[in-house]
Amino acid sequence: MSEPETTTVGSRRSRDFRSLWFGESVSLLGDQVATLALPTAAVISLGASATEVGGLNAVGTVAYPVLGLFAGALMDRVRRRPVMIAANAVRMTCFVVLVVCAAAGWVSLPLLYVVAGVVGTATIFFDIAYQTYLPSLLVGDDLARGNVRLELSNSVSRLAGPSVGGPLLQFGGLAAAFGANAASFAASMIGIASIRTPEHQPERPDRRTHLLADIVAGIRVVWRNPILRSLTTSAALRNLGINANRTVLIVFMYRTLDLSAGAVGVVFTVGAVGAITGAATTTWLLRRIGVGRTLLLTGLEGMIWLLAPLSLLGGAPLWLMGLMFVSSMWLPVWNATVITLRQRITPAAFLGRVQATARTINLSTIPVGALIGGISVDALAPLGERRGPIVALTLCSAVAMLSLSQLCRRRIRTIRDLPDGSLAAP
């Protein structure tokens, strides 16, 4: 009698995940449209300066270092599905307001700043909630496959987003682009609301326990668990080096190689195709060579750019497309593998805080890396427009490769299969 019941529960969970996956995939596509539409509105419609556009981009990301730990502690106290629905409702409302304002000619730079800040804050709560919620919806190998599918959707959206957003902006204007994003959040809300698998209420903490104490406890779990600590340190170093690398790479392609904007766009488009390829092969890699060796392979993301100087010998666009393809393959592999590993080894009561702690540390090094990349180019300018960027690119790639110092540790490289139970202790 138990087998049919188990089968029914499994089928329901699979159906519910498909609803979540569909909604999130549409939402991710809308995010990429918004990534193009917001700065376009600032530059084309409002004549914003480069500094103002940079500030607009920063407003959307600065909320994570500020609120990430708080959001993680909160997610360990409440049910996550209502939070995801509420976060999508907030994001949808913001873009509906932009649609109305765009149609009426009321769009202003302060309005864009407010929307970017509110949407960025809501996204924090949504991201931590869904990463914390997924293990209650999928179990066993299905959890790994679910993370791979979500990462695949993320990679596809990065390729398709500009392709959809460009024509929308050109032929439909800002109102059409903002409307598409509002509709994407509505689709995500519908998908999440249709989930029928019950979510258990997390155990309520002692009323005397403050959120600050919960945050400290979550940081302690990450620090004391050698696997979580190594993965977080590795990701922080990787983000630092890769984002410094990408800043230098732009300068290298335009100034040193004198490539056109179209050629640079093709290079990054090939990178998006590489990301899709990486996401699609993640499950095969985990089965074929194991978790530890797969994580070691992700070091190619930074290592491959040590070959960039060879582009000076000729055929630069083709050479860079090949490097970008290989480099871009490994971020989705890393994300899907590490998120699943973190979900598997973290006690359920600490999952929100551990996810938030890791992401706060990892994402905080991204703007630092971008700044370091720009400074390195300027500092090495006396070497010339050819040697300076090449040396900077090499140094930034070396920083990204420091992530391997953590992945080469025995406790990481010897992991064959994703663990079934919790290895972390409070």
Short mmCIF file of C-alpha atoms in Angstrom, two decimals:
data_model
loop_
_atom_site.label_atom_id
_atom_site.label_comp_id
_atom_site.label_asym_id
_atom_site.label_seq_id
_atom_site.Cartn_x
_atom_site.Cartn_y
_atom_site.Cartn_z
CA MET A 1 0.00 0.00 0.00
CA SER A 2 2.92 2.33 0.63
CA GLU A 3 4.34 2.13 -2.89
CA PRO A 4 1.40 3.80 -4.71
CA GLU A 5 1.32 6.49 -2.04
CA THR A 6 5.05 7.11 -2.46
CA THR A 7 4.64 7.23 -6.22
CA THR A 8 1.81 9.74 -5.89
CA VAL A 9 3.88 11.96 -3.60
CA GLY A 10 6.84 11.76 -6.00
CA SER A 11 4.66 12.65 -8.98
CA ARG A 12 3.16 15.56 -7.12
CA ARG A 13 6.59 16.86 -6.16
CA SER A 14 7.77 16.56 -9.77
CA ARG A 15 4.70 18.43 -11.02
CA ASP A 16 5.16 21.11 -8.38
CA PHE A 17 8.81 21.55 -9.30
CA ARG A 18 7.86 21.98 -12.95
CA SER A 19 5.49 24.78 -11.89
CA LEU A 20 8.26 26.44 -9.92
CA TRP A 21 10.76 25.91 -12.75
CA PHE A 22 8.44 27.37 -15.38
CA GLY A 23 7.67 30.45 -13.31
CA GLU A 24 11.30 31.04 -12.40
CA SER A 25 12.45 30.55 -16.01
CA VAL A 26 10.02 33.19 -17.26
CA SER A 27 11.01 35.49 -14.40
CA LEU A 28 14.73 35.11 -15.20
CA LEU A 29 14.04 36.04 -18.82
CA GLY A 30 12.17 39.12 -17.63
CA ASP A 31 15.11 40.03 -15.37
CA GLN A 32 17.44 40.08 -18.36
CA VAL A 33 15.02 42.32 -20.26
CA ALA A 34 14.97 44.67 -17.26
CA THR A 35 18.78 44.62 -17.08
CA LEU A 36 18.76 46.13 -20.56
CA ALA A 37 15.66 48.32 -20.18
CA LEU A 38 16.56 50.21 -16.97
CA PRO A 39 19.92 51.61 -18.12
CA THR A 40 18.47 52.20 -21.60
CA ALA A 41 15.76 54.35 -20.05
CA ALA A 42 18.39 56.24 -18.08
CA VAL A 43 20.68 56.88 -21.07
CA ILE A 44 18.31 57.30 -24.01
CA SER A 45 15.26 58.86 -22.39
CA LEU A 46 16.85 60.81 -19.54
CA GLY A 47 20.37 61.53 -20.83
CA ALA A 48 22.00 60.09 -17.71
CA SER A 49 25.79 60.29 -17.35
CA ALA A 50 28.03 57.23 -17.04
CA THR A 51 28.31 57.84 -13.30
CA GLU A 52 24.52 57.98 -12.93
CA VAL A 53 24.14 54.75 -14.90
CA GLY A 54 26.80 53.12 -12.73
CA GLY A 55 24.90 54.28 -9.65
CA LEU A 56 21.70 52.78 -11.06
CA ASN A 57 23.42 49.42 -11.53
CA ALA A 58 24.95 49.61 -8.05
CA VAL A 59 21.61 50.35 -6.35
CA GLY A 60 20.26 47.05 -7.63
CA THR A 61 23.13 45.04 -6.14
CA VAL A 62 24.13 46.86 -2.98
CA ALA A 63 21.14 45.53 -1.06
CA TYR A 64 22.62 42.03 -0.79
CA PRO A 65 25.65 42.92 1.35
CA VAL A 66 23.41 45.11 3.49
CA LEU A 67 20.34 42.88 3.93
CA GLY A 68 21.45 39.38 2.90
CA LEU A 69 22.29 38.09 6.39
CA PHE A 70 19.05 39.49 7.82
CA ALA A 71 17.02 37.86 5.04
CA GLY A 72 18.73 34.51 5.66
CA ALA A 73 17.94 34.60 9.38
CA LEU A 74 14.33 35.50 8.63
CA MET A 75 13.96 32.61 6.14
CA ASP A 76 14.83 30.15 8.91
CA ARG A 77 11.86 31.45 10.93
CA VAL A 78 9.05 31.54 8.35
CA ARG A 79 7.58 29.47 5.53
CA ARG A 80 9.35 30.29 2.29
CA ARG A 81 6.65 29.88 -0.36
CA PRO A 82 4.58 32.87 0.84
CA VAL A 83 7.77 34.95 0.86
CA MET A 84 8.48 34.04 -2.78
CA ILE A 85 4.95 35.00 -3.80
CA ALA A 86 5.15 38.29 -1.89
CA ALA A 87 8.58 39.13 -3.38
CA ASN A 88 7.25 38.53 -6.89
CA ALA A 89 4.20 40.67 -6.14
CA VAL A 90 6.46 43.54 -5.07
CA ARG A 91 8.64 43.22 -8.18
CA MET A 92 5.61 42.97 -10.47
CA THR A 93 4.08 46.09 -8.89
CA CYS A 94 7.29 48.06 -9.40
CA PHE A 95 7.34 47.33 -13.11
CA VAL A 96 3.62 48.00 -13.49
CA VAL A 97 4.30 51.45 -12.03
CA LEU A 98 7.08 51.91 -14.60
CA VAL A 99 4.73 50.87 -17.41
CA VAL A 100 2.21 53.52 -16.35
CA CYS A 101 4.89 56.17 -15.93
CA ALA A 102 6.53 55.32 -19.26
CA ALA A 103 3.19 55.58 -21.07
CA ALA A 104 2.46 58.93 -19.41
CA GLY A 105 5.98 60.33 -19.87
CA TRP A 106 6.66 60.48 -16.12
CA VAL A 107 9.81 58.37 -15.99
CA SER A 108 12.60 60.08 -14.05
CA LEU A 109 16.03 59.07 -12.79
CA PRO A 110 14.98 59.13 -9.09
CA LEU A 111 12.07 56.83 -9.98
CA LEU A 112 14.46 54.39 -11.67
CA TYR A 113 16.72 54.46 -8.61
CA VAL A 114 13.80 53.70 -6.30
CA VAL A 115 12.54 50.85 -8.49
CA ALA A 116 16.03 49.36 -8.81
CA GLY A 117 16.49 49.48 -5.03
CA VAL A 118 13.09 47.99 -4.19
CA VAL A 119 13.39 45.28 -6.85
CA GLY A 120 16.92 44.44 -5.68
CA THR A 121 15.71 44.10 -2.10
CA ALA A 122 12.77 41.88 -3.08
CA THR A 123 15.12 39.75 -5.17
CA ILE A 124 17.28 39.07 -2.11
CA PHE A 125 14.34 37.62 -0.22
CA PHE A 126 13.16 35.65 -3.25
CA ASP A 127 16.56 34.11 -3.99
CA ILE A 128 17.25 32.99 -0.43
CA ALA A 129 13.68 31.75 -0.01
CA TYR A 130 13.69 29.59 -3.14
CA GLN A 131 17.15 28.12 -2.47
CA THR A 132 16.00 27.30 1.07
CA TYR A 133 12.61 26.03 -0.09
CA LEU A 134 13.82 23.69 -2.85
CA PRO A 135 15.04 20.90 -0.50
CA SER A 136 11.52 20.67 0.95
CA LEU A 137 10.17 20.12 -2.57
CA LEU A 138 12.84 17.82 -4.03
CA VAL A 139 14.85 15.10 -2.32
CA GLY A 140 17.76 12.83 -3.23
CA ASP A 141 19.10 13.03 -6.77
CA ASP A 142 16.04 15.07 -7.81
CA LEU A 143 17.45 18.00 -5.81
CA ALA A 144 20.65 18.04 -7.85
CA ARG A 145 18.72 17.75 -11.11
CA GLY A 146 16.42 20.57 -10.01
CA ASN A 147 19.34 22.91 -9.34
CA VAL A 148 20.87 22.01 -12.70
CA ARG A 149 17.61 22.83 -14.50
CA LEU A 150 17.28 26.16 -12.72
CA GLU A 151 20.89 26.99 -13.59
CA LEU A 152 20.21 26.01 -17.21
CA SER A 153 17.26 28.41 -17.27
CA ASN A 154 19.51 31.13 -15.86
CA SER A 155 22.08 30.55 -18.62
CA VAL A 156 19.44 30.49 -21.37
CA SER A 157 17.91 33.72 -20.10
CA ARG A 158 21.26 35.49 -20.31
CA LEU A 159 21.45 34.56 -23.98
CA ALA A 160 17.79 35.14 -24.87
CA GLY A 161 17.20 38.23 -22.69
CA PRO A 162 19.01 40.76 -24.90
CA SER A 163 17.52 39.13 -28.01
CA VAL A 164 14.02 39.68 -26.61
CA GLY A 165 14.70 42.99 -24.89
CA GLY A 166 16.29 44.68 -27.89
CA PRO A 167 13.33 44.33 -30.25
CA LEU A 168 10.89 45.14 -27.44
CA LEU A 169 12.70 48.41 -26.74
CA GLN A 170 13.06 49.27 -30.41
CA PHE A 171 9.53 48.55 -31.55
CA GLY A 172 7.46 48.71 -28.37
CA GLY A 173 9.36 51.27 -26.32
CA LEU A 174 10.04 51.31 -22.60
CA ALA A 175 6.43 50.52 -21.68
CA ALA A 176 6.55 47.23 -23.61
CA ALA A 177 9.86 46.19 -22.05
CA PHE A 178 8.73 47.03 -18.52
CA GLY A 179 5.39 45.32 -19.19
CA ALA A 180 7.15 42.12 -20.26
CA ASN A 181 9.04 42.05 -16.99
CA ALA A 182 5.88 42.65 -14.95
CA ALA A 183 4.23 39.77 -16.81
CA SER A 184 7.20 37.51 -16.08
CA PHE A 185 6.82 38.06 -12.34
CA ALA A 186 3.08 37.38 -12.62
CA ALA A 187 3.88 34.06 -14.34
CA SER A 188 6.29 33.18 -11.55
CA MET A 189 3.65 33.98 -8.93
CA ILE A 190 1.14 31.72 -10.68
CA GLY A 191 3.65 28.88 -10.88
CA ILE A 192 4.57 29.11 -7.19
CA ALA A 193 0.95 29.53 -6.08
CA SER A 194 -0.01 26.31 -7.92
CA ILE A 195 2.39 24.19 -5.82
CA ARG A 196 0.46 21.71 -3.69
CA THR A 197 3.26 20.00 -1.74
CA PRO A 198 2.80 21.14 1.88
CA GLU A 199 5.59 23.18 3.42
CA HIS A 200 6.16 22.64 7.11
CA GLN A 201 6.42 25.65 9.40
CA PRO A 202 10.02 25.96 10.67
CA GLU A 203 10.50 25.49 14.37
CA ARG A 204 9.97 28.79 16.12
CA PRO A 205 13.09 29.96 17.96
CA ASP A 206 13.08 31.06 21.55
CA ARG A 207 11.43 34.47 21.71
CA ARG A 208 14.46 35.72 23.60
CA THR A 209 16.66 34.93 20.61
CA HIS A 210 17.23 37.98 18.45
CA LEU A 211 17.85 37.95 14.72
CA LEU A 212 21.41 39.13 15.37
CA ALA A 213 22.07 35.99 17.40
CA ASP A 214 20.58 33.90 14.59
CA ILE A 215 22.86 35.61 12.06
CA VAL A 216 25.94 34.93 14.20
CA ALA A 217 24.88 31.28 14.55
CA GLY A 218 24.59 30.96 10.77
CA ILE A 219 28.05 32.47 10.24
CA ARG A 220 29.40 30.05 12.85
CA VAL A 221 27.98 27.06 10.94
CA VAL A 222 29.71 28.15 7.74
CA TRP A 223 33.01 28.82 9.50
CA ARG A 224 33.11 25.61 11.55
CA ASN A 225 32.19 23.26 8.71
CA PRO A 226 35.37 22.69 6.67
CA ILE A 227 33.49 21.99 3.42
CA LEU A 228 31.23 25.04 3.67
CA ARG A 229 34.18 27.22 4.66
CA SER A 230 36.34 26.04 1.75
CA LEU A 231 33.55 26.44 -0.81
CA THR A 232 32.72 29.95 0.39
CA THR A 233 36.37 31.04 0.39
CA SER A 234 36.90 29.53 -3.04
CA ALA A 235 33.85 31.31 -4.50
CA ALA A 236 34.92 34.65 -3.00
CA LEU A 237 38.39 34.36 -4.57
CA ARG A 238 36.89 33.24 -7.89
CA ASN A 239 34.47 36.19 -8.03
CA LEU A 240 37.26 38.60 -7.09
CA GLY A 241 39.57 37.41 -9.88
CA ILE A 242 36.98 36.79 -12.59
CA ASN A 243 35.33 40.18 -12.21
CA ALA A 244 38.70 41.91 -12.23
CA ASN A 245 39.47 39.84 -15.32
CA ARG A 246 36.26 40.90 -17.10
CA THR A 247 36.99 44.58 -16.47
CA VAL A 248 40.49 44.23 -17.92
CA LEU A 249 39.17 42.12 -20.79
CA ILE A 250 36.91 44.93 -22.01
CA VAL A 251 39.88 47.31 -22.12
CA PHE A 252 42.05 44.67 -23.76
CA MET A 253 39.54 43.97 -26.54
CA TYR A 254 38.81 47.61 -27.35
CA ARG A 255 42.18 49.29 -26.84
CA THR A 256 44.79 46.60 -27.39
CA LEU A 257 43.06 44.55 -30.08
CA ASP A 258 40.97 47.43 -31.50
CA LEU A 259 37.89 45.24 -31.86
CA SER A 260 34.54 46.74 -32.83
CA ALA A 261 31.56 46.80 -30.50
CA GLY A 262 29.90 44.19 -32.71
CA ALA A 263 32.85 41.83 -32.40
CA VAL A 264 32.92 42.25 -28.62
CA GLY A 265 29.19 41.53 -28.51
CA VAL A 266 29.72 38.30 -30.46
CA VAL A 267 32.44 37.24 -27.99
CA PHE A 268 30.07 37.63 -25.06
CA THR A 269 27.24 35.92 -26.94
CA VAL A 270 29.50 32.91 -27.48
CA GLY A 271 30.14 33.03 -23.74
CA ALA A 272 26.41 32.74 -23.09
CA VAL A 273 26.30 29.67 -25.36
CA GLY A 274 29.18 28.23 -23.35
CA ALA A 275 27.23 28.76 -20.14
CA ILE A 276 24.26 26.86 -21.55
CA THR A 277 26.58 24.04 -22.59
CA GLY A 278 28.09 23.90 -19.11
CA ALA A 279 24.71 23.80 -17.41
CA ALA A 280 23.54 21.03 -19.74
CA THR A 281 26.59 18.84 -18.98
CA THR A 282 26.63 19.28 -15.19
CA THR A 283 24.71 16.11 -14.36
CA TRP A 284 26.89 14.06 -16.74
CA LEU A 285 30.08 15.43 -15.16
CA LEU A 286 28.91 14.69 -11.62
CA ARG A 287 28.08 11.10 -12.55
CA ARG A 288 31.20 10.56 -14.64
CA ILE A 289 33.99 12.06 -12.54
CA GLY A 290 32.37 12.93 -9.21
CA VAL A 291 31.73 16.10 -7.24
CA GLY A 292 35.29 16.93 -6.18
CA ARG A 293 36.85 16.58 -9.62
CA THR A 294 34.00 18.51 -11.21
CA LEU A 295 34.65 21.39 -8.82
CA LEU A 296 38.35 21.26 -9.68
CA LEU A 297 37.50 21.56 -13.38
CA THR A 298 35.63 24.81 -12.68
CA GLY A 299 39.05 26.37 -12.06
CA LEU A 300 39.33 26.57 -15.86
CA GLU A 301 37.04 29.62 -15.68
CA GLY A 302 40.00 31.77 -14.66
CA MET A 303 42.94 29.63 -15.77
CA ILE A 304 41.99 29.69 -19.45
CA TRP A 305 42.57 33.45 -19.68
CA LEU A 306 46.30 32.93 -19.20
CA LEU A 307 46.18 32.07 -22.92
CA ALA A 308 44.69 35.46 -23.89
CA PRO A 309 48.08 36.96 -24.94
CA LEU A 310 48.17 34.46 -27.83
CA SER A 311 45.37 36.50 -29.44
CA LEU A 312 48.04 39.07 -30.32
CA LEU A 313 49.48 36.61 -32.83
CA GLY A 314 46.42 36.87 -35.10
CA GLY A 315 42.80 35.80 -35.38
CA ALA A 316 41.98 37.61 -32.14
CA PRO A 317 38.15 37.46 -32.37
CA LEU A 318 38.09 33.71 -33.02
CA TRP A 319 40.68 33.06 -30.33
CA LEU A 320 38.78 35.11 -27.76
CA MET A 321 35.49 33.43 -28.67
CA GLY A 322 37.08 30.07 -27.94
CA LEU A 323 38.47 31.27 -24.61
CA MET A 324 35.16 32.88 -23.65
CA PHE A 325 33.25 29.69 -24.52
CA VAL A 326 35.51 27.50 -22.35
CA SER A 327 35.62 30.02 -19.48
CA SER A 328 31.85 30.58 -19.41
CA MET A 329 31.04 26.87 -19.23
CA TRP A 330 32.07 26.54 -15.61
CA LEU A 331 30.04 29.12 -13.67
CA PRO A 332 26.70 27.23 -14.06
CA VAL A 333 28.49 23.95 -13.24
CA TRP A 334 29.87 25.54 -10.08
CA ASN A 335 26.55 27.12 -9.08
CA ALA A 336 24.45 23.98 -9.51
CA THR A 337 26.98 21.74 -7.76
CA VAL A 338 27.79 24.01 -4.83
CA ILE A 339 24.18 25.02 -4.16
CA THR A 340 23.16 21.35 -4.06
CA LEU A 341 26.12 20.39 -1.88
CA ARG A 342 25.33 23.24 0.50
CA GLN A 343 21.68 22.20 0.67
CA ARG A 344 22.66 18.59 1.39
CA ILE A 345 25.15 19.18 4.21
CA THR A 346 23.47 22.06 6.03
CA PRO A 347 21.01 21.35 8.87
CA ALA A 348 17.52 22.37 7.77
CA ALA A 349 17.18 24.85 10.65
CA PHE A 350 20.23 26.77 9.41
CA LEU A 351 19.76 26.54 5.65
CA GLY A 352 18.52 30.09 5.09
CA ARG A 353 21.34 31.62 7.14
CA VAL A 354 24.02 29.47 5.54
CA GLN A 355 22.81 30.31 2.02
CA ALA A 356 22.67 34.00 2.89
CA THR A 357 26.08 34.03 4.59
CA ALA A 358 27.78 32.33 1.64
CA ARG A 359 26.09 34.54 -0.96
CA THR A 360 26.78 37.74 0.99
CA ILE A 361 30.49 36.95 1.21
CA ASN A 362 30.72 35.75 -2.39
CA LEU A 363 28.77 38.61 -3.97
CA SER A 364 30.62 41.26 -1.95
CA THR A 365 33.84 40.49 -3.79
CA ILE A 366 32.29 41.17 -7.21
CA PRO A 367 32.39 45.00 -7.10
CA VAL A 368 35.79 44.84 -5.38
CA GLY A 369 37.12 42.70 -8.23
CA ALA A 370 35.75 45.06 -10.86
CA LEU A 371 37.44 47.99 -9.09
CA ILE A 372 40.74 46.13 -8.80
CA GLY A 373 40.64 45.32 -12.51
CA GLY A 374 40.27 48.97 -13.46
CA ILE A 375 42.99 50.08 -11.05
CA SER A 376 45.39 47.43 -12.36
CA VAL A 377 45.00 48.66 -15.94
CA ASP A 378 45.68 52.26 -14.93
CA ALA A 379 48.61 51.26 -12.70
CA LEU A 380 50.24 49.28 -15.51
CA ALA A 381 49.61 51.94 -18.17
CA PRO A 382 53.34 52.88 -18.28
CA LEU A 383 53.97 49.46 -19.82
CA GLY A 384 52.01 50.51 -22.90
CA GLU A 385 48.62 49.73 -24.43
CA ARG A 386 49.74 46.21 -25.37
CA ARG A 387 51.82 45.04 -22.43
CA GLY A 388 49.82 46.77 -19.68
CA PRO A 389 46.47 45.02 -20.24
CA ILE A 390 48.21 41.69 -20.90
CA VAL A 391 50.05 41.83 -17.56
CA ALA A 392 46.85 42.95 -15.80
CA LEU A 393 44.87 40.13 -17.41
CA THR A 394 47.49 37.60 -16.30
CA LEU A 395 47.51 38.88 -12.71
CA CYS A 396 43.71 38.87 -12.49
CA SER A 397 43.56 35.33 -13.86
CA ALA A 398 46.11 34.29 -11.24
CA VAL A 399 43.88 35.73 -8.51
CA ALA A 400 40.92 33.71 -9.84
CA MET A 401 43.10 30.58 -9.81
CA LEU A 402 43.67 31.05 -6.06
CA SER A 403 40.22 29.48 -5.67
CA LEU A 404 41.87 26.15 -6.50
CA SER A 405 43.83 26.36 -3.24
CA GLN A 406 40.56 25.51 -1.46
CA LEU A 407 39.29 22.98 -3.99
CA CYS A 408 42.55 20.99 -3.90
CA ARG A 409 42.04 20.24 -0.22
CA ARG A 410 41.44 16.56 0.38
CA ARG A 411 38.02 17.09 1.96
CA ILE A 412 36.81 18.68 -1.31
CA ARG A 413 38.63 16.87 -4.12
CA THR A 414 37.83 13.41 -2.75
CA ILE A 415 34.04 13.91 -2.68
CA ARG A 416 32.67 11.36 -5.14
CA ASP A 417 28.90 11.62 -4.67
CA LEU A 418 26.61 14.24 -3.21
CA PRO A 419 26.11 13.31 0.46
CA ASP A 420 22.69 12.11 1.58
CA GLY A 421 22.67 13.64 5.02
CA SER A 422 23.83 16.58 7.06
CA LEU A 423 27.52 16.85 7.84
CA ALA A 424 27.34 20.26 9.44
CA ALA A 425 26.95 20.96 13.12
CA PRO A 426 25.61 24.09 14.79
#
